[in-house]
JSON list of C-alpha atoms in Angstrom, two decimals:
[
{"chain": "A", "resi": 986, "resn": "UNK", "atom": "CA", "xyz": [279.34, 9.57, -20.95]},
{"chain": "A", "resi": 987, "resn": "UNK", "atom": "CA", "xyz": [276.92, 7.30, -22.90]},
{"chain": "A", "resi": 988, "resn": "UNK", "atom": "CA", "xyz": [272.72, 7.77, -22.35]},
{"chain": "A", "resi": 989, "resn": "UNK", "atom": "CA", "xyz": [271.00, 4.52, -23.56]},
{"chain": "A", "resi": 990, "resn": "UNK", "atom": "CA", "xyz": [267.49, 4.96, -24.53]},
{"chain": "A", "resi": 991, "resn": "UNK", "atom": "CA", "xyz": [265.68, 2.29, -24.21]},
{"chain": "A", "resi": 992, "resn": "UNK", "atom": "CA", "xyz": [262.06, 1.20, -26.96]},
{"chain": "A", "resi": 993, "resn": "UNK", "atom": "CA", "xyz": [259.44, -0.45, -25.63]},
{"chain": "A", "resi": 994, "resn": "UNK", "atom": "CA", "xyz": [257.02, -0.66, -29.03]},
{"chain": "A", "resi": 995, "resn": "UNK", "atom": "CA", "xyz": [253.24, -1.27, -27.74]},
{"chain": "A", "resi": 996, "resn": "UNK", "atom": "CA", "xyz": [251.99, -2.73, -31.05]},
{"chain": "A", "resi": 997, "resn": "UNK", "atom": "CA", "xyz": [253.82, -4.04, -34.52]},
{"chain": "A", "resi": 998, "resn": "UNK", "atom": "CA", "xyz": [254.15, -1.61, -37.46]},
{"chain": "A", "resi": 999, "resn": "UNK", "atom": "CA", "xyz": [256.77, 1.51, -38.48]},
{"chain": "A", "resi": 1000, "resn": "UNK", "atom": "CA", "xyz": [258.03, 3.30, -35.53]},
{"chain": "A", "resi": 1001, "resn": "UNK", "atom": "CA", "xyz": [259.76, 6.28, -36.73]},
{"chain": "A", "resi": 1002, "resn": "UNK", "atom": "CA", "xyz": [261.79, 8.31, -33.77]},
{"chain": "A", "resi": 1003, "resn": "UNK", "atom": "CA", "xyz": [262.81, 11.83, -34.46]},
{"chain": "A", "resi": 1004, "resn": "UNK", "atom": "CA", "xyz": [265.68, 13.95, -34.33]},
{"chain": "A", "resi": 1005, "resn": "UNK", "atom": "CA", "xyz": [267.30, 13.89, -30.99]},
{"chain": "A", "resi": 1006, "resn": "UNK", "atom": "CA", "xyz": [268.74, 17.71, -29.96]},
{"chain": "A", "resi": 1007, "resn": "UNK", "atom": "CA", "xyz": [271.70, 17.58, -27.89]},
{"chain": "A", "resi": 1008, "resn": "UNK", "atom": "CA", "xyz": [273.50, 20.29, -26.01]},
{"chain": "A", "resi": 1009, "resn": "UNK", "atom": "CA", "xyz": [276.91, 20.05, -23.44]},
{"chain": "A", "resi": 1010, "resn": "UNK", "atom": "CA", "xyz": [279.37, 21.66, -22.43]},
{"chain": "A", "resi": 1011, "resn": "UNK", "atom": "CA", "xyz": [283.31, 20.26, -21.64]},
{"chain": "A", "resi": 1012, "resn": "UNK", "atom": "CA", "xyz": [286.25, 21.66, -20.27]},
{"chain": "A", "resi": 1013, "resn": "UNK", "atom": "CA", "xyz": [290.00, 20.21, -20.77]},
{"chain": "A", "resi": 1014, "resn": "UNK", "atom": "CA", "xyz": [290.63, 20.82, -16.64]},
{"chain": "A", "resi": 1015, "resn": "UNK", "atom": "CA", "xyz": [289.31, 22.55, -13.67]},
{"chain": "A", "resi": 1016, "resn": "UNK", "atom": "CA", "xyz": [290.11, 26.77, -14.55]},
{"chain": "A", "resi": 1017, "resn": "UNK", "atom": "CA", "xyz": [289.98, 26.11, -18.79]},
{"chain": "A", "resi": 1018, "resn": "UNK", "atom": "CA", "xyz": [287.45, 27.55, -20.87]},
{"chain": "A", "resi": 1019, "resn": "UNK", "atom": "CA", "xyz": [284.54, 25.30, -21.53]},
{"chain": "A", "resi": 1020, "resn": "UNK", "atom": "CA", "xyz": [283.33, 24.77, -25.15]},
{"chain": "A", "resi": 1021, "resn": "UNK", "atom": "CA", "xyz": [280.14, 24.59, -25.86]},
{"chain": "A", "resi": 1022, "resn": "UNK", "atom": "CA", "xyz": [278.71, 21.87, -28.63]},
{"chain": "A", "resi": 1023, "resn": "UNK", "atom": "CA", "xyz": [274.90, 21.37, -30.01]},
{"chain": "A", "resi": 1024, "resn": "UNK", "atom": "CA", "xyz": [273.86, 18.62, -32.55]},
{"chain": "A", "resi": 1025, "resn": "UNK", "atom": "CA", "xyz": [271.52, 16.09, -33.34]},
{"chain": "A", "resi": 1026, "resn": "UNK", "atom": "CA", "xyz": [271.51, 12.47, -33.57]},
{"chain": "A", "resi": 1027, "resn": "UNK", "atom": "CA", "xyz": [269.98, 11.14, -36.89]},
{"chain": "A", "resi": 1028, "resn": "UNK", "atom": "CA", "xyz": [266.73, 10.03, -37.54]},
{"chain": "A", "resi": 1029, "resn": "UNK", "atom": "CA", "xyz": [265.45, 6.44, -37.19]},
{"chain": "A", "resi": 1030, "resn": "UNK", "atom": "CA", "xyz": [263.05, 3.65, -38.23]},
{"chain": "A", "resi": 1031, "resn": "UNK", "atom": "CA", "xyz": [262.22, 0.95, -36.69]},
{"chain": "A", "resi": 1032, "resn": "UNK", "atom": "CA", "xyz": [259.93, -2.71, -37.58]},
{"chain": "A", "resi": 1033, "resn": "UNK", "atom": "CA", "xyz": [258.12, -4.22, -34.89]},
{"chain": "A", "resi": 1034, "resn": "UNK", "atom": "CA", "xyz": [256.43, -7.32, -35.71]},
{"chain": "A", "resi": 1035, "resn": "UNK", "atom": "CA", "xyz": [254.32, -9.58, -34.11]},
{"chain": "A", "resi": 1036, "resn": "UNK", "atom": "CA", "xyz": [256.01, -12.37, -32.40]},
{"chain": "A", "resi": 1037, "resn": "UNK", "atom": "CA", "xyz": [254.33, -15.93, -34.38]},
{"chain": "A", "resi": 1038, "resn": "UNK", "atom": "CA", "xyz": [251.07, -16.70, -32.99]},
{"chain": "A", "resi": 1039, "resn": "UNK", "atom": "CA", "xyz": [250.63, -13.27, -31.31]},
{"chain": "A", "resi": 1040, "resn": "UNK", "atom": "CA", "xyz": [247.30, -11.22, -32.24]},
{"chain": "A", "resi": 1041, "resn": "UNK", "atom": "CA", "xyz": [247.11, -7.95, -33.30]},
{"chain": "A", "resi": 1042, "resn": "UNK", "atom": "CA", "xyz": [246.24, -6.09, -29.81]},
{"chain": "A", "resi": 1043, "resn": "UNK", "atom": "CA", "xyz": [247.44, -8.96, -27.41]},
{"chain": "A", "resi": 1044, "resn": "UNK", "atom": "CA", "xyz": [249.72, -7.53, -25.09]},
{"chain": "A", "resi": 1045, "resn": "UNK", "atom": "CA", "xyz": [253.01, -9.10, -25.08]},
{"chain": "A", "resi": 1046, "resn": "UNK", "atom": "CA", "xyz": [255.76, -8.96, -22.66]},
{"chain": "A", "resi": 1047, "resn": "UNK", "atom": "CA", "xyz": [259.43, -9.67, -24.54]},
{"chain": "A", "resi": 1048, "resn": "UNK", "atom": "CA", "xyz": [261.41, -11.66, -21.77]},
{"chain": "A", "resi": 1049, "resn": "UNK", "atom": "CA", "xyz": [264.03, -14.64, -21.10]},
{"chain": "A", "resi": 1050, "resn": "UNK", "atom": "CA", "xyz": [262.44, -15.33, -18.09]},
{"chain": "A", "resi": 1051, "resn": "UNK", "atom": "CA", "xyz": [259.44, -14.76, -16.45]},
{"chain": "A", "resi": 1052, "resn": "UNK", "atom": "CA", "xyz": [257.32, -15.91, -13.14]},
{"chain": "A", "resi": 1053, "resn": "UNK", "atom": "CA", "xyz": [253.90, -15.60, -12.39]},
{"chain": "A", "resi": 1054, "resn": "UNK", "atom": "CA", "xyz": [252.13, -16.38, -8.81]},
{"chain": "A", "resi": 1055, "resn": "UNK", "atom": "CA", "xyz": [248.66, -15.73, -7.97]},
{"chain": "A", "resi": 1056, "resn": "UNK", "atom": "CA", "xyz": [246.37, -16.61, -4.94]},
{"chain": "A", "resi": 1057, "resn": "UNK", "atom": "CA", "xyz": [242.67, -16.70, -3.88]},
{"chain": "A", "resi": 1058, "resn": "UNK", "atom": "CA", "xyz": [241.60, -15.43, -0.81]},
{"chain": "A", "resi": 1059, "resn": "UNK", "atom": "CA", "xyz": [239.23, -16.91, 0.70]},
{"chain": "A", "resi": 1060, "resn": "UNK", "atom": "CA", "xyz": [238.81, -19.68, -2.96]},
{"chain": "A", "resi": 1061, "resn": "UNK", "atom": "CA", "xyz": [234.96, -19.23, -2.13]},
{"chain": "A", "resi": 1062, "resn": "UNK", "atom": "CA", "xyz": [232.04, -16.53, -0.81]},
{"chain": "A", "resi": 1063, "resn": "UNK", "atom": "CA", "xyz": [229.24, -17.24, 0.58]},
{"chain": "A", "resi": 1064, "resn": "UNK", "atom": "CA", "xyz": [226.86, -14.67, 1.68]},
{"chain": "A", "resi": 1065, "resn": "UNK", "atom": "CA", "xyz": [225.89, -11.40, 0.30]},
{"chain": "A", "resi": 1066, "resn": "UNK", "atom": "CA", "xyz": [229.11, -9.09, 1.70]},
{"chain": "A", "resi": 1067, "resn": "UNK", "atom": "CA", "xyz": [231.29, -11.48, 1.62]},
{"chain": "A", "resi": 1068, "resn": "UNK", "atom": "CA", "xyz": [234.66, -10.51, -0.13]},
{"chain": "A", "resi": 1069, "resn": "UNK", "atom": "CA", "xyz": [237.21, -12.92, -2.26]},
{"chain": "A", "resi": 1070, "resn": "UNK", "atom": "CA", "xyz": [240.97, -11.01, -3.43]},
{"chain": "A", "resi": 1071, "resn": "UNK", "atom": "CA", "xyz": [242.93, -12.28, -6.23]},
{"chain": "A", "resi": 1072, "resn": "UNK", "atom": "CA", "xyz": [246.44, -11.10, -6.04]},
{"chain": "A", "resi": 1073, "resn": "UNK", "atom": "CA", "xyz": [249.00, -11.51, -9.11]},
{"chain": "A", "resi": 1074, "resn": "UNK", "atom": "CA", "xyz": [252.70, -11.10, -8.89]},
{"chain": "A", "resi": 1075, "resn": "UNK", "atom": "CA", "xyz": [255.09, -11.11, -12.17]},
{"chain": "A", "resi": 1076, "resn": "UNK", "atom": "CA", "xyz": [258.61, -10.69, -12.55]},
{"chain": "A", "resi": 1077, "resn": "UNK", "atom": "CA", "xyz": [260.50, -10.70, -15.99]},
{"chain": "A", "resi": 1078, "resn": "UNK", "atom": "CA", "xyz": [263.74, -10.07, -16.66]},
{"chain": "A", "resi": 1079, "resn": "UNK", "atom": "CA", "xyz": [265.04, -7.27, -19.03]},
{"chain": "A", "resi": 1080, "resn": "UNK", "atom": "CA", "xyz": [262.28, -5.43, -18.84]},
{"chain": "A", "resi": 1081, "resn": "UNK", "atom": "CA", "xyz": [260.99, -2.50, -16.96]},
{"chain": "A", "resi": 1082, "resn": "UNK", "atom": "CA", "xyz": [257.96, -3.15, -14.10]},
{"chain": "A", "resi": 1083, "resn": "UNK", "atom": "CA", "xyz": [255.86, -0.42, -15.59]},
{"chain": "A", "resi": 1084, "resn": "UNK", "atom": "CA", "xyz": [255.54, -2.89, -18.34]},
{"chain": "A", "resi": 1085, "resn": "UNK", "atom": "CA", "xyz": [254.16, -5.75, -16.99]},
{"chain": "A", "resi": 1086, "resn": "UNK", "atom": "CA", "xyz": [250.29, -5.27, -18.01]},
{"chain": "A", "resi": 1087, "resn": "UNK", "atom": "CA", "xyz": [247.46, -4.17, -14.86]},
{"chain": "A", "resi": 1088, "resn": "UNK", "atom": "CA", "xyz": [244.79, -6.93, -13.75]},
{"chain": "A", "resi": 1089, "resn": "UNK", "atom": "CA", "xyz": [241.76, -6.49, -15.71]},
{"chain": "A", "resi": 1090, "resn": "UNK", "atom": "CA", "xyz": [238.73, -5.39, -14.33]},
{"chain": "A", "resi": 1091, "resn": "UNK", "atom": "CA", "xyz": [235.76, -7.55, -14.50]},
{"chain": "A", "resi": 1092, "resn": "UNK", "atom": "CA", "xyz": [232.63, -6.05, -13.55]},
{"chain": "A", "resi": 1093, "resn": "UNK", "atom": "CA", "xyz": [229.42, -7.96, -12.84]},
{"chain": "A", "resi": 1094, "resn": "UNK", "atom": "CA", "xyz": [226.11, -6.84, -12.01]},
{"chain": "A", "resi": 1095, "resn": "UNK", "atom": "CA", "xyz": [225.85, -7.72, -7.88]},
{"chain": "A", "resi": 1096, "resn": "UNK", "atom": "CA", "xyz": [229.56, -8.02, -7.19]},
{"chain": "A", "resi": 1097, "resn": "UNK", "atom": "CA", "xyz": [231.20, -4.88, -6.51]},
{"chain": "A", "resi": 1098, "resn": "UNK", "atom": "CA", "xyz": [235.27, -4.70, -7.43]},
{"chain": "A", "resi": 1099, "resn": "UNK", "atom": "CA", "xyz": [237.56, -2.88, -5.89]},
{"chain": "A", "resi": 1100, "resn": "UNK", "atom": "CA", "xyz": [241.51, -2.90, -7.49]},
{"chain": "A", "resi": 1101, "resn": "UNK", "atom": "CA", "xyz": [243.96, -1.67, -5.35]},
{"chain": "A", "resi": 1102, "resn": "UNK", "atom": "CA", "xyz": [247.16, 0.56, -6.47]},
{"chain": "A", "resi": 1103, "resn": "UNK", "atom": "CA", "xyz": [249.91, -1.70, -7.68]},
{"chain": "A", "resi": 1104, "resn": "UNK", "atom": "CA", "xyz": [253.20, -2.05, -6.21]},
{"chain": "A", "resi": 1105, "resn": "UNK", "atom": "CA", "xyz": [255.51, -1.50, -9.40]},
{"chain": "A", "resi": 1106, "resn": "UNK", "atom": "CA", "xyz": [259.46, -1.79, -8.62]},
{"chain": "A", "resi": 1107, "resn": "UNK", "atom": "CA", "xyz": [262.16, -2.48, -10.84]},
{"chain": "A", "resi": 1108, "resn": "UNK", "atom": "CA", "xyz": [265.74, -3.58, -9.89]},
{"chain": "A", "resi": 1109, "resn": "UNK", "atom": "CA", "xyz": [269.52, -2.98, -11.11]},
{"chain": "A", "resi": 1110, "resn": "UNK", "atom": "CA", "xyz": [271.94, -5.63, -10.56]},
{"chain": "A", "resi": 1111, "resn": "UNK", "atom": "CA", "xyz": [275.13, -4.83, -12.98]},
{"chain": "A", "resi": 1112, "resn": "UNK", "atom": "CA", "xyz": [273.85, -3.78, -15.87]},
{"chain": "A", "resi": 1113, "resn": "UNK", "atom": "CA", "xyz": [270.69, -6.42, -15.58]},
{"chain": "A", "resi": 1114, "resn": "UNK", "atom": "CA", "xyz": [266.93, -5.35, -15.05]},
{"chain": "A", "resi": 1115, "resn": "UNK", "atom": "CA", "xyz": [264.01, -6.73, -13.35]},
{"chain": "A", "resi": 1116, "resn": "UNK", "atom": "CA", "xyz": [260.64, -5.97, -13.56]},
{"chain": "A", "resi": 1117, "resn": "UNK", "atom": "CA", "xyz": [258.67, -6.51, -10.18]},
{"chain": "A", "resi": 1118, "resn": "UNK", "atom": "CA", "xyz": [255.08, -6.25, -10.24]},
{"chain": "A", "resi": 1119, "resn": "UNK", "atom": "CA", "xyz": [252.23, -6.85, -8.15]},
{"chain": "A", "resi": 1120, "resn": "UNK", "atom": "CA", "xyz": [248.71, -6.54, -8.27]},
{"chain": "A", "resi": 1121, "resn": "UNK", "atom": "CA", "xyz": [245.13, -7.57, -6.33]},
{"chain": "A", "resi": 1122, "resn": "UNK", "atom": "CA", "xyz": [241.67, -6.72, -6.92]},
{"chain": "A", "resi": 1123, "resn": "UNK", "atom": "CA", "xyz": [238.79, -7.51, -4.23]},
{"chain": "A", "resi": 1124, "resn": "UNK", "atom": "CA", "xyz": [235.55, -8.26, -4.90]},
{"chain": "A", "resi": 1125, "resn": "UNK", "atom": "CA", "xyz": [232.20, -7.79, -2.37]},
{"chain": "A", "resi": 1126, "resn": "UNK", "atom": "CA", "xyz": [229.39, -10.22, -3.15]},
{"chain": "A", "resi": 1127, "resn": "UNK", "atom": "CA", "xyz": [226.76, -7.01, -3.11]},
{"chain": "A", "resi": 1128, "resn": "UNK", "atom": "CA", "xyz": [223.29, -9.11, -3.30]},
{"chain": "A", "resi": 1129, "resn": "UNK", "atom": "CA", "xyz": [222.61, -13.46, -3.85]},
{"chain": "A", "resi": 1130, "resn": "UNK", "atom": "CA", "xyz": [223.44, -14.63, -6.91]},
{"chain": "A", "resi": 1131, "resn": "UNK", "atom": "CA", "xyz": [225.99, -16.88, -9.05]},
{"chain": "A", "resi": 1132, "resn": "UNK", "atom": "CA", "xyz": [228.87, -15.08, -10.07]},
{"chain": "A", "resi": 1133, "resn": "UNK", "atom": "CA", "xyz": [232.43, -15.83, -12.03]},
{"chain": "A", "resi": 1134, "resn": "UNK", "atom": "CA", "xyz": [234.97, -13.97, -12.51]},
{"chain": "A", "resi": 1135, "resn": "UNK", "atom": "CA", "xyz": [237.13, -15.31, -15.55]},
{"chain": "A", "resi": 1136, "resn": "UNK", "atom": "CA", "xyz": [240.83, -16.20, -15.79]},
{"chain": "A", "resi": 1137, "resn": "UNK", "atom": "CA", "xyz": [243.56, -14.00, -16.75]},
{"chain": "A", "resi": 1138, "resn": "UNK", "atom": "CA", "xyz": [245.60, -14.73, -19.67]},
{"chain": "A", "resi": 1139, "resn": "UNK", "atom": "CA", "xyz": [249.47, -13.42, -19.19]},
{"chain": "A", "resi": 1140, "resn": "UNK", "atom": "CA", "xyz": [251.62, -13.83, -22.57]},
{"chain": "A", "resi": 1141, "resn": "UNK", "atom": "CA", "xyz": [255.37, -13.43, -23.19]},
{"chain": "A", "resi": 1142, "resn": "UNK", "atom": "CA", "xyz": [257.43, -13.81, -25.61]},
{"chain": "A", "resi": 1143, "resn": "UNK", "atom": "CA", "xyz": [260.62, -15.55, -25.67]},
{"chain": "A", "resi": 1144, "resn": "UNK", "atom": "CA", "xyz": [263.49, -13.26, -27.95]},
{"chain": "A", "resi": 1145, "resn": "UNK", "atom": "CA", "xyz": [266.21, -16.40, -27.47]},
{"chain": "A", "resi": 1146, "resn": "UNK", "atom": "CA", "xyz": [264.12, -19.53, -27.67]},
{"chain": "A", "resi": 1147, "resn": "UNK", "atom": "CA", "xyz": [261.79, -17.69, -30.02]},
{"chain": "A", "resi": 1148, "resn": "UNK", "atom": "CA", "xyz": [258.38, -19.05, -28.46]},
{"chain": "A", "resi": 1149, "resn": "UNK", "atom": "CA", "xyz": [255.58, -17.28, -27.46]},
{"chain": "A", "resi": 1150, "resn": "UNK", "atom": "CA", "xyz": [254.51, -18.47, -23.86]},
{"chain": "A", "resi": 1151, "resn": "UNK", "atom": "CA", "xyz": [251.91, -18.08, -21.45]},
{"chain": "A", "resi": 1152, "resn": "UNK", "atom": "CA", "xyz": [250.21, -18.78, -18.26]},
{"chain": "A", "resi": 1153, "resn": "UNK", "atom": "CA", "xyz": [246.21, -18.51, -17.41]},
{"chain": "A", "resi": 1154, "resn": "UNK", "atom": "CA", "xyz": [245.65, -17.61, -13.65]},
{"chain": "A", "resi": 1155, "resn": "UNK", "atom": "CA", "xyz": [241.89, -19.82, -13.84]},
{"chain": "A", "resi": 1156, "resn": "UNK", "atom": "CA", "xyz": [238.78, -17.98, -13.05]},
{"chain": "A", "resi": 1157, "resn": "UNK", "atom": "CA", "xyz": [236.45, -18.38, -9.93]},
{"chain": "A", "resi": 1158, "resn": "UNK", "atom": "CA", "xyz": [233.02, -19.16, -9.80]},
{"chain": "A", "resi": 1159, "resn": "UNK", "atom": "CA", "xyz": [230.96, -18.99, -6.54]},
{"chain": "A", "resi": 1160, "resn": "UNK", "atom": "CA", "xyz": [227.32, -18.88, -5.14]}
]
């Protein structure tokens, strides 16, 4: 049997992976005496680098395929008590959905924000992993005023083309 372990480093620098204890038993067949094995892997060190053009602290997903869809419903709020909702769906190959960052929640006086629990799904097809994440946040105008919800930038590193990509969900301003 083989048990692969995937590493998803969150920041650049030296990463030290301690030895891993491995224990198992085997037998030559049904009814045969079992033999126990107990050993330890070697420690490992990995150097993680930031992609060119990325800044320290940026959250970057590594994938060869990234898709982003977004929707503002409705596109404006006209009176106190009105709500606008931003829904964002992301799909990335070769990465788990848990690594796709949540939407940032912008808090502004007079504008209440209500983030919903995300839908996070991984799909595996013959060893190919696809992460799917859907988030939504609803903002409610609690008092009159002009409000601006800033745009959101998503970055991903394409290791095959060695390119840092980004896509921006436009912000929304309403009165």
